[in-house]
Tab-separated table of N, CA and C in Angstrom:
chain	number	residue	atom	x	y	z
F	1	UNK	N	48.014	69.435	26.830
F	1	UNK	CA	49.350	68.932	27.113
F	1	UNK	C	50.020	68.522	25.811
F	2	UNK	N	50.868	69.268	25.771
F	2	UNK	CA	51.962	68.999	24.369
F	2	UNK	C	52.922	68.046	24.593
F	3	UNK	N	53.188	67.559	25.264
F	3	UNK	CA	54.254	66.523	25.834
F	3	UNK	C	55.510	66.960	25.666
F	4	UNK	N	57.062	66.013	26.327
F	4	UNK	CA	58.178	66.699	26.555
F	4	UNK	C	58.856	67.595	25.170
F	5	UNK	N	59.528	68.676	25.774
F	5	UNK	CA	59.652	69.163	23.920
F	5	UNK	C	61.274	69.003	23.754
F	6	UNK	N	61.341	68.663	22.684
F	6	UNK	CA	62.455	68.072	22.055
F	6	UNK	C	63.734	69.174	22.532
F	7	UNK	N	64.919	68.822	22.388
F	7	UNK	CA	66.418	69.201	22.657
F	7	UNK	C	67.412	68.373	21.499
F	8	UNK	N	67.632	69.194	20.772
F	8	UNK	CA	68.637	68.780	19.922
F	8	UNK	C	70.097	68.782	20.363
F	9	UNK	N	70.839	67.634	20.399
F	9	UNK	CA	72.055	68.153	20.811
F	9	UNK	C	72.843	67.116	19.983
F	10	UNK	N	73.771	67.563	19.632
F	10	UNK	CA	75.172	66.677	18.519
F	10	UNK	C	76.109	66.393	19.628
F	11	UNK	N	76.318	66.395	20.846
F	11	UNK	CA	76.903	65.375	21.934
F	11	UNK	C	76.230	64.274	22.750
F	12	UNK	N	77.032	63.262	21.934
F	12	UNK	CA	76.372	61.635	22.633
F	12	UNK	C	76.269	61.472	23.807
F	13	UNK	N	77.721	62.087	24.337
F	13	UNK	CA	78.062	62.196	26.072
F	13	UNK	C	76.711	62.991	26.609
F	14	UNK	N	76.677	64.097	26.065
F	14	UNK	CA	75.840	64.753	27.023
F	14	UNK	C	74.208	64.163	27.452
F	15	UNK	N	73.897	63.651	26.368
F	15	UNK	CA	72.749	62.855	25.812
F	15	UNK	C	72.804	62.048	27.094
F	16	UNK	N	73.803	61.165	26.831
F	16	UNK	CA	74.069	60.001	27.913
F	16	UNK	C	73.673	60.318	29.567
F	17	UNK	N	74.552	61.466	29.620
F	17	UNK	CA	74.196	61.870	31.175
F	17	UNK	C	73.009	62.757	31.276
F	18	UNK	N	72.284	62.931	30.581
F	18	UNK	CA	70.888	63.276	30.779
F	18	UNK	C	69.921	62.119	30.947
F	19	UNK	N	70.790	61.494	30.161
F	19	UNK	CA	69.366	60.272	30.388
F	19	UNK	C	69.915	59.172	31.329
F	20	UNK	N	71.108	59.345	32.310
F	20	UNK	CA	71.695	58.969	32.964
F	20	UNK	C	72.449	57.769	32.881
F	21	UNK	N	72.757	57.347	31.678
F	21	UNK	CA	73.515	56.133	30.883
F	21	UNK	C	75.162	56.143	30.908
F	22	UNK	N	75.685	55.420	31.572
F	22	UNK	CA	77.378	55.225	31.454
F	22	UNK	C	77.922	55.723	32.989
F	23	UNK	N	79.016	55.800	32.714
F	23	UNK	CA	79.972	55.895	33.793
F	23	UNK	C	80.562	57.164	34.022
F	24	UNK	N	79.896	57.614	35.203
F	24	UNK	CA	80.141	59.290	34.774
F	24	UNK	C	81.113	59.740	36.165
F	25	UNK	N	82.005	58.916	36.955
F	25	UNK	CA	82.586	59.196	38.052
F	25	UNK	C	83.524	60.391	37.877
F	26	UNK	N	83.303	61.669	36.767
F	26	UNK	CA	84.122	62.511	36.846
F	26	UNK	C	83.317	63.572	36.459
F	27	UNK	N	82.203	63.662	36.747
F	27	UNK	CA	80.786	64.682	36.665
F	27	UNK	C	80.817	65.888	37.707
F	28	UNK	N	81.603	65.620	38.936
F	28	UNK	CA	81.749	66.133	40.180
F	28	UNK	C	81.861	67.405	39.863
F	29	UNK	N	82.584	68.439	38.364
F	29	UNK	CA	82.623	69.353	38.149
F	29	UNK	C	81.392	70.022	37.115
F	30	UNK	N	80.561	68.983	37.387
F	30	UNK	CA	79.290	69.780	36.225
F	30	UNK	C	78.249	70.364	37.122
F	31	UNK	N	78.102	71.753	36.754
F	31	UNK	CA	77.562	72.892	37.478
F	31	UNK	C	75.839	72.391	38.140
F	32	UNK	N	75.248	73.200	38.509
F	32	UNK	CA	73.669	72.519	38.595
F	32	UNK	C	72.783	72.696	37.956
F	33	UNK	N	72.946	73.672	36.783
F	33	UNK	CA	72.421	73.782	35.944
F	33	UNK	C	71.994	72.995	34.948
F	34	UNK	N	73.537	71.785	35.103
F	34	UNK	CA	73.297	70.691	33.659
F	34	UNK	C	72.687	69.697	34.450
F	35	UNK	N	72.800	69.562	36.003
F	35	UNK	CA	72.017	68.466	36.970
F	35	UNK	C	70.481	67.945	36.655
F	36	UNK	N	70.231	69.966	36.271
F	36	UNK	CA	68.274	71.108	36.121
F	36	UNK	C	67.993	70.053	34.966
F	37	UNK	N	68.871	69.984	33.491
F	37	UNK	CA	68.604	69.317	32.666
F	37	UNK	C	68.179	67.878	32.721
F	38	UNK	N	68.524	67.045	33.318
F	38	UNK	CA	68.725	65.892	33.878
F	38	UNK	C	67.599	66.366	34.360
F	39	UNK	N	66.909	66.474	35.489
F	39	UNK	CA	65.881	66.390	36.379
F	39	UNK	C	64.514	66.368	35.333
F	40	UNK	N	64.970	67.887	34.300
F	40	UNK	CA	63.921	67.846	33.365
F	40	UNK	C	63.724	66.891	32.757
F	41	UNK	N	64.309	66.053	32.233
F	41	UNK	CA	64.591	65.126	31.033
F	41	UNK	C	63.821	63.566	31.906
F	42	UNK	N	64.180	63.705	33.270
F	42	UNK	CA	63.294	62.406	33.968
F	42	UNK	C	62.124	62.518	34.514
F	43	UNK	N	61.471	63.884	34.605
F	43	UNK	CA	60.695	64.284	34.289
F	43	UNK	C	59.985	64.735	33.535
F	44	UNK	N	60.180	64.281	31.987
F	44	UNK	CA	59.629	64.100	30.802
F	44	UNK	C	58.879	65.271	30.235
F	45	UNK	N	59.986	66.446	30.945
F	45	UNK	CA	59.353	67.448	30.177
F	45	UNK	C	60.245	68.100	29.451
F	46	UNK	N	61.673	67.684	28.911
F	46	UNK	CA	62.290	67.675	27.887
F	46	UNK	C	62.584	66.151	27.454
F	47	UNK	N	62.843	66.180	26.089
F	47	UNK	CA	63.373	64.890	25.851
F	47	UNK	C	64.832	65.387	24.930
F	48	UNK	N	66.323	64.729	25.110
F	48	UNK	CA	67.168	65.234	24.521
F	48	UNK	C	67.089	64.127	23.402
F	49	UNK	N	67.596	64.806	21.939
F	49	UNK	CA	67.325	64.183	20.649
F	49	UNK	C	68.839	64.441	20.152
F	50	UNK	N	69.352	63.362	19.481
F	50	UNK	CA	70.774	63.398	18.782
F	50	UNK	C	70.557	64.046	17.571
F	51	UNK	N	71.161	65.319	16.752
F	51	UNK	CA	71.360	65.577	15.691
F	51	UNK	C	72.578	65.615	15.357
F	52	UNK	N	73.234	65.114	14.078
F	52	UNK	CA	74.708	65.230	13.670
F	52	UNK	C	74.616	66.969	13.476
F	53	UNK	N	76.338	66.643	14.028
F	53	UNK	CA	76.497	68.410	13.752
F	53	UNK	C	76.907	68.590	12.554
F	54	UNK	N	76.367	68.249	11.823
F	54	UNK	CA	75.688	69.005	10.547
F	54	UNK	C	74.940	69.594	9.966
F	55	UNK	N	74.101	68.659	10.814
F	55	UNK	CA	72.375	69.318	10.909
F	55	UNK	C	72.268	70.246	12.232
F	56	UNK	N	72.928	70.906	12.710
F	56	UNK	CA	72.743	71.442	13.950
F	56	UNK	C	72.759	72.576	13.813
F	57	UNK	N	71.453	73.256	13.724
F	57	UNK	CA	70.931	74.728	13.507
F	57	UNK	C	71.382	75.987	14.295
F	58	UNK	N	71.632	75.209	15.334
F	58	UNK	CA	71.635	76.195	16.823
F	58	UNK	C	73.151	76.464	16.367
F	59	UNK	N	74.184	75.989	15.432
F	59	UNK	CA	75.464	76.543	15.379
F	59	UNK	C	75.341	77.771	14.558
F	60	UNK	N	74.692	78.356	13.731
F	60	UNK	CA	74.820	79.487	13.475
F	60	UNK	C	74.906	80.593	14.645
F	61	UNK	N	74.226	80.192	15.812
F	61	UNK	CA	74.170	80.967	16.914
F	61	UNK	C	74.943	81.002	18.124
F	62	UNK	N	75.977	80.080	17.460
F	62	UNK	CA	76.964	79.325	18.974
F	62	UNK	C	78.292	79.511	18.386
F	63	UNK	N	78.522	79.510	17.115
F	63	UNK	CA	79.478	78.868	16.798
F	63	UNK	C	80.654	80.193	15.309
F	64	UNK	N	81.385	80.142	14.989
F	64	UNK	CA	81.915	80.654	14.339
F	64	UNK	C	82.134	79.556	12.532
F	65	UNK	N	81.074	79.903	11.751
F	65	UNK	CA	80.487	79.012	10.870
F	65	UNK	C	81.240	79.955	9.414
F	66	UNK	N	81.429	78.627	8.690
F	66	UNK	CA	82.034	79.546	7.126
F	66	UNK	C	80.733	79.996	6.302
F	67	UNK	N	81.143	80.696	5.496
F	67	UNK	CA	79.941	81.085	4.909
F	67	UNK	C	79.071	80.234	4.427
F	68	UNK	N	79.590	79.316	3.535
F	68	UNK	CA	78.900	77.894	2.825
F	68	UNK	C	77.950	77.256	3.591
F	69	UNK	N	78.547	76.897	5.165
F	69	UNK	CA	77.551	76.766	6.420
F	69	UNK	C	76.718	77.468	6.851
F	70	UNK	N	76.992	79.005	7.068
F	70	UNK	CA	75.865	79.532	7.446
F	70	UNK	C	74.922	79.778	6.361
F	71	UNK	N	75.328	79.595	4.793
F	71	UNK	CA	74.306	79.770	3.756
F	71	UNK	C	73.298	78.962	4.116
F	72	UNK	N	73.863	77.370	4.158
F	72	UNK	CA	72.637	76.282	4.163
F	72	UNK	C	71.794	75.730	5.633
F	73	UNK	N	72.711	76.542	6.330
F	73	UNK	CA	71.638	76.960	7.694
F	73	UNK	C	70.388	77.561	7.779
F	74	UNK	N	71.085	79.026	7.293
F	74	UNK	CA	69.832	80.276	6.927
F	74	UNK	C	68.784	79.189	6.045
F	75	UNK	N	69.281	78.482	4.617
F	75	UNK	CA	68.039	78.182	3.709
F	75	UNK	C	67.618	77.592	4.688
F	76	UNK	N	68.136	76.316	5.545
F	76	UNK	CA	67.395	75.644	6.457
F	76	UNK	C	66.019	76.191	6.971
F	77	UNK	N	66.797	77.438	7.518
F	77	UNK	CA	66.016	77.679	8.624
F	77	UNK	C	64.615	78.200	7.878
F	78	UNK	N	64.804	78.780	6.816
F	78	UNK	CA	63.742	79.817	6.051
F	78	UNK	C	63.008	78.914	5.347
F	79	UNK	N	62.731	77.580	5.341
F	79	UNK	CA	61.779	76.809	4.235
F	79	UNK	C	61.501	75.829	5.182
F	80	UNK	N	61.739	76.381	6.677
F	80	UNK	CA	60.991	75.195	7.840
F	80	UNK	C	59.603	76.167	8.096
């Protein structure tokens, strides 16, 4: 057993309603998919982790990044 595996995410909000923290009376439109997350997450087989989006790797793959960014992504990624 490896225990829950980490989730990086650079939204506080989302963080929040995974781990079910704050006032969320306008959630009514979030699909069930992000519910799945939540279920996982209290069931401790993800844990969601705050990274500034700076450090947020997964934007080379999400996101429309300048070169300078995706340079120090790539090194990122290649000397982990």
């Amino acid at each position: 057993d490896y225990g829950p595996t980490d989730i990086m995410i650079d939204n506080i909000g989302a963080i929040a309603f995974a781990e079910g923290r704050g006032n969320f009376s306008k959630t009514k439109h979030i699909g069930i998919r992000h519910f799945y997350i939540k279920e996982l997450q209290e069931n401790q087989i993800v844990r969601p982790m705050h990274v500034p989006s700076k450090d947020q790797l997964a934007d080379i793959l999400t996101k429309v990044v300048t070169l300078p960014i995706q340079t120090s992504i790539v090194n990122r990624i290649m000397t982990q």
